[in-house]
Coordinates of C-alpha atoms in Angstrom, one line a residue:
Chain A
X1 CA -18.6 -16.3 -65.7
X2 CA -20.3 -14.7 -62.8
X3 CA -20.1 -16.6 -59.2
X4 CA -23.6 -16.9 -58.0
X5 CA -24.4 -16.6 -54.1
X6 CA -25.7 -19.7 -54.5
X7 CA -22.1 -21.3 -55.0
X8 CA -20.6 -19.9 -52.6
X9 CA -19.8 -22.8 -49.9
X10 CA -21.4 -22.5 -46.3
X11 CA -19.7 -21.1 -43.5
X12 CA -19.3 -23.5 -41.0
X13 CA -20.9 -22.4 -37.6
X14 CA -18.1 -21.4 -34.8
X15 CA -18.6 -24.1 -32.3
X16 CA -19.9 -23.0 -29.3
X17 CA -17.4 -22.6 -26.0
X18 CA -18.9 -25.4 -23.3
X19 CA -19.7 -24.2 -19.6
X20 CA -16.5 -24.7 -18.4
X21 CA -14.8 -22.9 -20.9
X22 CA -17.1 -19.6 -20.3
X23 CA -16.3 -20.1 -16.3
X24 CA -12.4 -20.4 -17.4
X25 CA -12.2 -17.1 -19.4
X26 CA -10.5 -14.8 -17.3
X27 CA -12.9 -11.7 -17.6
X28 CA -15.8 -14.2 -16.3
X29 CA -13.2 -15.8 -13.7
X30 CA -13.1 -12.4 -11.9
X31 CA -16.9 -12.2 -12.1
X32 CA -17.0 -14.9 -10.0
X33 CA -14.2 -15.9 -7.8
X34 CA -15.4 -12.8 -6.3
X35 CA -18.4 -14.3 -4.7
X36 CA -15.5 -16.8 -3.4
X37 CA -13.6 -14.9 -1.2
X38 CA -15.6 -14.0 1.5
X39 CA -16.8 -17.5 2.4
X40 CA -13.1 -19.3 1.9
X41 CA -12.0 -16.4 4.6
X42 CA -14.9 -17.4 6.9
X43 CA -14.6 -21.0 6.6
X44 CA -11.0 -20.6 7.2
X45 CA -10.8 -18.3 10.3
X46 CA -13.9 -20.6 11.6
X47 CA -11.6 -23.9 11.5
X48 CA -8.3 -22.1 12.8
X49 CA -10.4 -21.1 15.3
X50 CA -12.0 -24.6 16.4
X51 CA -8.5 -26.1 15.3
X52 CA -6.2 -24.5 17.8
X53 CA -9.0 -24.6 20.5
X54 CA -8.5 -28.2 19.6
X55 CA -4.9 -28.4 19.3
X56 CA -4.3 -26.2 22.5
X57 CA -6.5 -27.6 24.9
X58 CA -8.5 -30.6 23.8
X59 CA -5.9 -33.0 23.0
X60 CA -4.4 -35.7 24.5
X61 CA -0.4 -36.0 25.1
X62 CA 0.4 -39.2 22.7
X63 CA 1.4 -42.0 25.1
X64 CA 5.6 -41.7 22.9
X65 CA 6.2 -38.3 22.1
X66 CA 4.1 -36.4 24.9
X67 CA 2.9 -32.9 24.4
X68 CA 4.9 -33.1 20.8
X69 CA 2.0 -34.4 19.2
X70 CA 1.0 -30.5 19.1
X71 CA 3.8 -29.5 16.7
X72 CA 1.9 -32.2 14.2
X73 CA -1.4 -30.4 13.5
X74 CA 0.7 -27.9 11.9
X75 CA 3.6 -29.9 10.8
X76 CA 1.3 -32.6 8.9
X77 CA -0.7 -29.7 6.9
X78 CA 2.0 -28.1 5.8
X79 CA 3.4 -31.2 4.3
X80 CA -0.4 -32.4 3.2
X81 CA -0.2 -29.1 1.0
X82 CA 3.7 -28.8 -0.4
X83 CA 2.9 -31.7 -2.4
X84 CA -1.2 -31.2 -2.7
X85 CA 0.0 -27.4 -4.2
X86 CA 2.6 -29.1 -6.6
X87 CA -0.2 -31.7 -7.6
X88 CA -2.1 -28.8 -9.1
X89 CA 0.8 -26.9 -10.9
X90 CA 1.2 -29.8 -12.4
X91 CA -2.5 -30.6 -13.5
X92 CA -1.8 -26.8 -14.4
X93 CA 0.7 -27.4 -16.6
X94 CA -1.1 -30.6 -18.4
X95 CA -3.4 -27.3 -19.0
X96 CA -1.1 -25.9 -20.7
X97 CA 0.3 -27.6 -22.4
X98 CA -2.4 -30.1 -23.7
X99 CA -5.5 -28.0 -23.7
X100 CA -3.6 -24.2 -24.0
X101 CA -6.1 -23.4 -21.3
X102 CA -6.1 -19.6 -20.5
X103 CA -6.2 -20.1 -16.9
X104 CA -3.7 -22.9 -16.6
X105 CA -0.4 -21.0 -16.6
X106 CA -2.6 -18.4 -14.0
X107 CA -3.2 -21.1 -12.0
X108 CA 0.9 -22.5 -12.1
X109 CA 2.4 -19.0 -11.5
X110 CA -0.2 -18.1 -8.9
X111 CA 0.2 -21.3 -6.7
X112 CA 4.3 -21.5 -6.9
X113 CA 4.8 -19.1 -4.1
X114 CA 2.2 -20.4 -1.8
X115 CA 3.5 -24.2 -2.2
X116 CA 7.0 -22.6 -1.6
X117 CA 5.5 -21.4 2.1
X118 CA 3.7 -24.7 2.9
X119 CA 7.1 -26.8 2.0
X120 CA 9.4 -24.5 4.1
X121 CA 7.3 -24.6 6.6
X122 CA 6.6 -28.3 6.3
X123 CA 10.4 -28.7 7.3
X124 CA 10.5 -26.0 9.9
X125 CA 7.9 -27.7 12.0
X126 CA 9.1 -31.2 11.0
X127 CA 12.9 -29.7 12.6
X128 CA 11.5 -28.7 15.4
X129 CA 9.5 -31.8 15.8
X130 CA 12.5 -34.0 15.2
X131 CA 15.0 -32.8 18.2
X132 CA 12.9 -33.9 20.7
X133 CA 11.7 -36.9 19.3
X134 CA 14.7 -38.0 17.1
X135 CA 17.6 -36.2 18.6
X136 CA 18.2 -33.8 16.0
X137 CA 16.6 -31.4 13.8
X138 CA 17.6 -32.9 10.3
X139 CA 18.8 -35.8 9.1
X140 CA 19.3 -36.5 5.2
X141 CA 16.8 -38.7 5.1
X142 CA 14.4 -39.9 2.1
X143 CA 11.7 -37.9 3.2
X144 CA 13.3 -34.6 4.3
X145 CA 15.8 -34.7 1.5
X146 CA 13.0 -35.4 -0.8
X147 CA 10.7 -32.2 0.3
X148 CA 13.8 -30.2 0.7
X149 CA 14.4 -31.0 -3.2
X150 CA 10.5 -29.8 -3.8
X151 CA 11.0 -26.6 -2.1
X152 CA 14.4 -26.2 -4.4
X153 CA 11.9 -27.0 -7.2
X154 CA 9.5 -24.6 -5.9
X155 CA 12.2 -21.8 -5.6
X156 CA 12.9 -22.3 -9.5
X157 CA 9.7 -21.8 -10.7
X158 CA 9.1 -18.9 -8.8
X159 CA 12.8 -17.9 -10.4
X160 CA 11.4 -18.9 -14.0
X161 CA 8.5 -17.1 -13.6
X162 CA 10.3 -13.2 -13.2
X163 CA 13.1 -14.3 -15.3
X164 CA 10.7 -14.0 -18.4
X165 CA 9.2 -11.2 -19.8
X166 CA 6.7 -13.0 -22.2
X167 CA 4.1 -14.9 -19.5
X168 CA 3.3 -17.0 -22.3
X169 CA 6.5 -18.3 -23.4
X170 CA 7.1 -18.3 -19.9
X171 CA 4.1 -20.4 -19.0
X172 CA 5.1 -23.3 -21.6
X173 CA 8.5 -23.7 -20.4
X174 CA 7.8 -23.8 -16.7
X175 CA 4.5 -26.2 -17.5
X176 CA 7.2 -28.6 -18.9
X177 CA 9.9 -28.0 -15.8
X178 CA 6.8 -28.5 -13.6
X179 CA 6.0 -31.7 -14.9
X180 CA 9.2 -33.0 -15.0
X181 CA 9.5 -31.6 -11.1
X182 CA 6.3 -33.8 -10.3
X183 CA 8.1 -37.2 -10.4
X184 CA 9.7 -36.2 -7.0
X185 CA 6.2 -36.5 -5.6
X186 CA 6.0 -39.6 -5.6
X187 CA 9.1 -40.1 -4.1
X188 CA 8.6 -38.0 -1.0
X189 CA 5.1 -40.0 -0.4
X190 CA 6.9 -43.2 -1.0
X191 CA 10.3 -42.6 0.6
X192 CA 9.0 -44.0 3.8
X193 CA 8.2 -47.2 2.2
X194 CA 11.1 -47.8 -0.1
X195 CA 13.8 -46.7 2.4
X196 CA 14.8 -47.4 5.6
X197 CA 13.8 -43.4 7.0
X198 CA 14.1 -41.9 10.2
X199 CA 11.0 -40.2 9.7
X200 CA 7.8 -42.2 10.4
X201 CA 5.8 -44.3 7.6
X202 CA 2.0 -42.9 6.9
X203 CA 0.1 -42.9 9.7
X204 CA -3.1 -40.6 8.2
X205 CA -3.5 -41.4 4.4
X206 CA -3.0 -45.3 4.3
X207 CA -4.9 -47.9 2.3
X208 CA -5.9 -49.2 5.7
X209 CA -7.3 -46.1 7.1
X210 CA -5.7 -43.7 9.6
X211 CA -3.9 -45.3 12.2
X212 CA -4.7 -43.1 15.3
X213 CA -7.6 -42.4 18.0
X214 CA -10.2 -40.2 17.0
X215 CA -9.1 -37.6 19.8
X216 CA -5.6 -37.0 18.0
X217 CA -7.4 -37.3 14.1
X218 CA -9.7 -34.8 15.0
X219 CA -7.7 -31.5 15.4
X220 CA -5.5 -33.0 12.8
X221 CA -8.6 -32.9 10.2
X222 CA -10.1 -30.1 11.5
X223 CA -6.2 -28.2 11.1
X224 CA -5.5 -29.3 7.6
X225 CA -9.2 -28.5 6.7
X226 CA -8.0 -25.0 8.0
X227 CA -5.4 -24.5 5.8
X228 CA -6.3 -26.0 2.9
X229 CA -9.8 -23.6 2.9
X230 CA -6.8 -20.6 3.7
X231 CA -5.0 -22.1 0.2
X232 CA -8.2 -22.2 -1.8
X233 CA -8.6 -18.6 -0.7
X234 CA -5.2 -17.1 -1.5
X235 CA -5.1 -19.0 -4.5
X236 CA -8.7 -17.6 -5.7
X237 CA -7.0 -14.2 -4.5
X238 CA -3.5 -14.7 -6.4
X239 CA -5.1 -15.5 -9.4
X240 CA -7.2 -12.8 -9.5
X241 CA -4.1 -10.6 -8.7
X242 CA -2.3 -12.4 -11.9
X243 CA -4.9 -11.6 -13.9
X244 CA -5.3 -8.1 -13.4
X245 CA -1.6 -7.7 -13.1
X246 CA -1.7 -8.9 -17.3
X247 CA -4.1 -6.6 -17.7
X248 CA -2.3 -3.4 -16.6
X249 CA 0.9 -4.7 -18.3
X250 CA -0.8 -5.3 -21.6
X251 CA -2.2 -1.2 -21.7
X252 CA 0.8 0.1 -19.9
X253 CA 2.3 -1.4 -23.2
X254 CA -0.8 -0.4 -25.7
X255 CA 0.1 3.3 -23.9
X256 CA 3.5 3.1 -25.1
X257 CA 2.7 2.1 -28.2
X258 CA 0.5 5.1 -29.0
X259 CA 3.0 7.4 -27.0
X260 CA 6.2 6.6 -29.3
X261 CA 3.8 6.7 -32.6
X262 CA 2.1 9.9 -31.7
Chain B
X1 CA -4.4 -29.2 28.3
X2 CA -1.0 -28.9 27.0
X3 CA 0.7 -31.2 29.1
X4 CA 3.8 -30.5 31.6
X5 CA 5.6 -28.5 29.5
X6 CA 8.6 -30.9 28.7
X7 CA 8.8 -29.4 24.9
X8 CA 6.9 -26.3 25.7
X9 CA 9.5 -23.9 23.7
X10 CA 9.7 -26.5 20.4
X11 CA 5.5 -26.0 20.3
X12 CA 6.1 -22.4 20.6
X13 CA 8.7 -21.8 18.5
X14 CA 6.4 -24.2 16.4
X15 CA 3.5 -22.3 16.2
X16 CA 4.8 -19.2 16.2
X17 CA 6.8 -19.8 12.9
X18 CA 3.4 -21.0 11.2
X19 CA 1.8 -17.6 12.4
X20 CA 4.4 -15.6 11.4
X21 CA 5.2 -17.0 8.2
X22 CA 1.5 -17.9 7.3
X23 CA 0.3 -14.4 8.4
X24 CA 3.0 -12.6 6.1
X25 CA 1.8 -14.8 3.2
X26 CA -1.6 -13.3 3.5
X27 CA 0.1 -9.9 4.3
X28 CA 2.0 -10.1 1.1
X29 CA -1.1 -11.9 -1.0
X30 CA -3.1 -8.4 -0.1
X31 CA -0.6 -6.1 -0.3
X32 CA 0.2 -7.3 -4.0
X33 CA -3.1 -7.3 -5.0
X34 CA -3.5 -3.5 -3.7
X35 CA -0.3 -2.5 -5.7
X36 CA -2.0 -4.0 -8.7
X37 CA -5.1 -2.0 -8.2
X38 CA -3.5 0.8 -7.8
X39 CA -1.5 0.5 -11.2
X40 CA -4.6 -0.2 -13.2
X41 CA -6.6 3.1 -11.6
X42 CA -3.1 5.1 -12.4
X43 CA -3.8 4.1 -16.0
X44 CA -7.5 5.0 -15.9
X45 CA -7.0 7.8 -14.7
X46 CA -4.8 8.7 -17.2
X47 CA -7.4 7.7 -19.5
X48 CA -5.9 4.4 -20.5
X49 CA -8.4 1.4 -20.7
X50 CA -10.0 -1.6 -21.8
X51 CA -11.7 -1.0 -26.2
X52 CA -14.8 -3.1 -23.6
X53 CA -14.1 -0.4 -21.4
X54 CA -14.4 2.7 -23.6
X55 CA -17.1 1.4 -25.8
X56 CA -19.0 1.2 -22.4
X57 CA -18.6 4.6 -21.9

């Protein structure tokens, strides 16, 4: 007995990949993050610009610490983006891991080195802030202990990262340790609360609102605006640079293919 | 103004870590991006590309 056409069951139509989806492919992703660059590099210079002016010569000395209070608008972005970076590589690795989304692990690898800086230099400033103020440049505290365990953190993923040769293999095991990394955030936002710290509780993001004059708030905002806009734009750059970098390891090894069949 | 200069060389020494650090970040950010760049125009020039590429062609 013949099978009619007719019989034959209906294909069922592929479903259709939704907006975001078509912006997250990597081919369209370097269409355009391109048109991103520019303006993140010109927003940024623009605040670091009006930000110093701010920090250098239109701010007041703070009635405690003095002329100090200009080692903050660098010390309290740094920290705002060691654990605002790590927030993302982990949303990255939910990515990953739950959705398999190609840009997730991009996202992870690219960010690691630049939340590395921002933590490091989160404790620099915070050292050099604490001698004057405090009497000494570290104390193993909850809070500096805590972001001293996030750069460690940091520092491992970037290890994972070049210690695999398969990115995605790579990318599922460090999504997990990334996750399992994120409950110390928690625990260096709420170390000032739950121990008694040398370093000071939240002054700047409390349920109450910030609790300092406008005069000091301003460079602060105007600073961490700075640097965030400078993240956004090496990130956009990184990932770009991760991107590209698959693409030239994937036809260096198609070439070696067809080199040892040849 | 910055004020009577009490802790002048901790804001320095401050702000000068940030610059360097943060401006070698962008330094490095670049020049890996260049060496990438590089690396896939070595292979194209070796005629190595995308099947999007070549069917382009």
């Amino acid at each position: 007995m013949s099978v009619t056409p007719d019989t034959k069951p209906a294909l069922k139509p592929l479903k259709q990949p939704n907006w975001f989806s078509r912006l997250a492919h990597p081919g369209q992703f370097l269409v355009w993050s391109r048109y991103l660059i520019w303006p993140l590099a010109i927003i940024s210079a623009v605040l670091f610009a009006v930000g110093l002016w701010f920090s250098f010569f239109n701010s007041p000395d703070d009635y405690q610490m003095g002329d100090m209070v200009r080692v903050m608008y660098v010390h309290v972005p740094n920290a705002w983006l060691s654990q605002f970076v790590y927030a993302l590589m982990a949303a990255s690795a939910l990515g990953t891991l739950v959705w398999r989304h190609p840009l997730a692990d991009v996202a992870n690898k690219a960010a690691a080195p630049l939340g590395a800086v921002f933590t490091a230099l989160a404790l620099y400033t915070g050292a050099l802030w604490g001698r004057p103020t405090w009497g000494t440049f570290w104390e193993w505290d909850g809070r500096m202990t805590s972001t001293l365990v996030l750069l460690l953190i940091y520092l491992g993923i970037i290890a994972l990262w070049r210690a695999f040769d398969d990115q995605l293999k790579a990318g599922r095991i460090i999504a997990i340790v990334t996750l399992v990394g994120a409950l110390n955030i928690p625990v260096i936002k709420f170390s000032v609360d739950w121990w008694n710290t040398l370093h000071q509780p939240a002054s700047v993001f409390t349920a109450s609102g910030p609790r300092m004059p406008m005069s000091l708030l301003t460079p602060l905002l105007i600073m961490t605006l700075a640097f965030t806009a400078l993240f956004g734009l090496l990130q956009v750059v990184r990932m770009r640079t991760e991107i590209l970098r698959r693409r030239a390891d994937s036809l260096s090894r198609q070439a070696a293919l067809q080199g040892g069949g040849a | 103004m910055i004020g009577d200069g009490a802790h002048v060389e901790f804001i320095a020494w401050a702000y000068a870590g940030v610059a360097v650090l943060t401006l070698g970040l962008i330094g490095y950010v670049v020049w890996d991006l260049s060496r990438v760049k590089a690396r896939l125009a070595a292979l194209d020039k070796a005629g190595i590309r995308r099947r999007s590429e070549r069917d382009a062609q």
